[in-house]
Amino acid sequence: MTSISETRKRAWITRREKYGPIGHRGSYSRNPGPCPDCARMRGWLVRLHVEGTLSEGQAAKATGLGRIDLRKAADDLINSGAVRDTRGES
C-alpha cells in the first residue's frame, strides 16, 4: 500500500514529464491581460493626458499604470501621429 504523499509525488513527476517544469500548460493563469474594453479605455485616458485634459498623476491613477509606463504609452501615441502633444501648453 502506498501513501498519499507517494502517489502525489509520482503524479507530479508525470505532470512535469508531460507539461514541463511548471507541471501544467498555463491553464491556471487567469489574467492574460486587460480585457478589450479596458485596453480601449486605457488608450482614451492616455489620449486625454496627451491632450492636456488629465494631469500625469490623474491619468496614471485612472489607468493603473506607473508614470513611466504612462509616459511610454503617451510617447507611442504621439509618435504614431494619432494626436498632437499639447502637454505643457496653456
Short mmCIF file of C-alpha atoms in Angstrom, two decimals:
data_model
loop_
_atom_site.label_atom_id
_atom_site.label_comp_id
_atom_site.label_asym_id
_atom_site.label_seq_id
_atom_site.Cartn_x
_atom_site.Cartn_y
_atom_site.Cartn_z
CA MET A 1 0.00 0.00 0.00
CA THR A 2 1.36 3.42 -0.96
CA SER A 3 0.79 6.60 0.93
CA ILE A 4 -0.96 9.66 -0.44
CA SER A 5 2.29 11.65 -0.47
CA GLU A 6 4.00 8.98 -2.60
CA THR A 7 1.06 8.97 -5.02
CA ARG A 8 1.14 12.76 -5.30
CA LYS A 9 4.90 12.71 -5.80
CA ARG A 10 4.51 10.25 -8.71
CA ALA A 11 1.68 12.33 -10.16
CA TRP A 12 3.83 15.47 -10.17
CA ILE A 13 6.67 13.59 -11.86
CA THR A 14 4.23 12.54 -14.58
CA ARG A 15 2.88 16.09 -14.93
CA ARG A 16 6.36 17.57 -15.25
CA GLU A 17 7.26 15.00 -17.90
CA LYS A 18 4.12 15.85 -19.85
CA TYR A 19 3.88 19.62 -19.34
CA GLY A 20 7.36 20.80 -18.36
CA PRO A 21 8.87 22.16 -15.16
CA ILE A 22 5.73 24.01 -14.05
CA GLY A 23 3.53 20.93 -14.31
CA HIS A 24 0.69 22.49 -16.30
CA ARG A 25 0.03 24.17 -19.62
CA GLY A 26 -0.86 27.51 -18.11
CA SER A 27 -4.50 26.71 -17.51
CA TYR A 28 -4.08 28.18 -14.04
CA SER A 29 -3.20 31.56 -15.49
CA ARG A 30 -6.38 33.60 -15.44
CA ASN A 31 -5.02 37.01 -16.34
CA PRO A 32 -3.91 37.13 -19.98
CA GLY A 33 -4.03 40.94 -19.93
CA PRO A 34 -6.62 43.67 -19.88
CA CYS A 35 -9.99 42.98 -21.44
CA PRO A 36 -10.61 44.72 -24.79
CA ASP A 37 -12.85 47.32 -23.15
CA CYS A 38 -10.22 48.10 -20.50
CA ALA A 39 -7.48 48.38 -23.12
CA ARG A 40 -9.62 50.77 -25.20
CA MET A 41 -10.45 52.85 -22.11
CA ARG A 42 -6.76 52.97 -21.16
CA GLY A 43 -6.00 54.28 -24.65
CA TRP A 44 -8.53 57.07 -24.26
CA LEU A 45 -7.18 58.02 -20.84
CA VAL A 46 -3.66 58.25 -22.27
CA ARG A 47 -5.03 60.39 -25.10
CA LEU A 48 -6.77 62.72 -22.62
CA HIS A 49 -3.46 63.08 -20.81
CA VAL A 50 -1.58 63.89 -24.02
CA GLU A 51 -4.23 66.43 -24.99
CA GLY A 52 -3.86 68.09 -21.59
CA THR A 53 -7.25 67.25 -20.12
CA LEU A 54 -5.81 64.96 -17.44
CA SER A 55 -2.63 65.51 -15.47
CA GLU A 56 0.01 62.81 -15.42
CA GLY A 57 -0.99 61.82 -11.89
CA GLN A 58 -4.69 61.64 -12.75
CA ALA A 59 -4.03 59.55 -15.85
CA ALA A 60 -1.65 57.23 -14.00
CA LYS A 61 -4.18 56.66 -11.25
CA ALA A 62 -7.08 56.14 -13.68
CA THR A 63 -5.18 53.71 -15.93
CA GLY A 64 -3.39 51.84 -13.17
CA LEU A 65 -0.11 52.43 -14.97
CA GLY A 66 3.02 53.76 -13.34
CA ARG A 67 4.15 57.18 -14.50
CA ILE A 68 6.99 55.76 -16.59
CA ASP A 69 4.66 53.34 -18.40
CA LEU A 70 2.16 56.16 -18.90
CA ARG A 71 4.88 58.33 -20.45
CA LYS A 72 5.87 55.48 -22.77
CA ALA A 73 2.24 54.99 -23.81
CA ALA A 74 1.89 58.74 -24.39
CA ASP A 75 5.09 58.81 -26.47
CA ASP A 76 3.86 55.85 -28.54
CA LEU A 77 0.57 57.64 -29.18
CA ILE A 78 2.33 60.86 -30.18
CA ASN A 79 4.84 59.04 -32.39
CA SER A 80 2.03 57.20 -34.17
CA GLY A 81 0.69 60.58 -35.31
CA ALA A 82 -2.75 59.93 -33.82
CA VAL A 83 -2.64 63.00 -31.61
CA ARG A 84 -0.59 66.16 -31.21
CA ASP A 85 1.24 66.67 -27.93
CA THR A 86 -0.35 69.58 -26.11
CA ARG A 87 1.05 68.82 -22.66
CA GLY A 88 2.51 71.92 -21.11
CA GLU A 89 0.74 74.35 -23.41
CA SER A 90 -1.58 76.91 -21.88
#
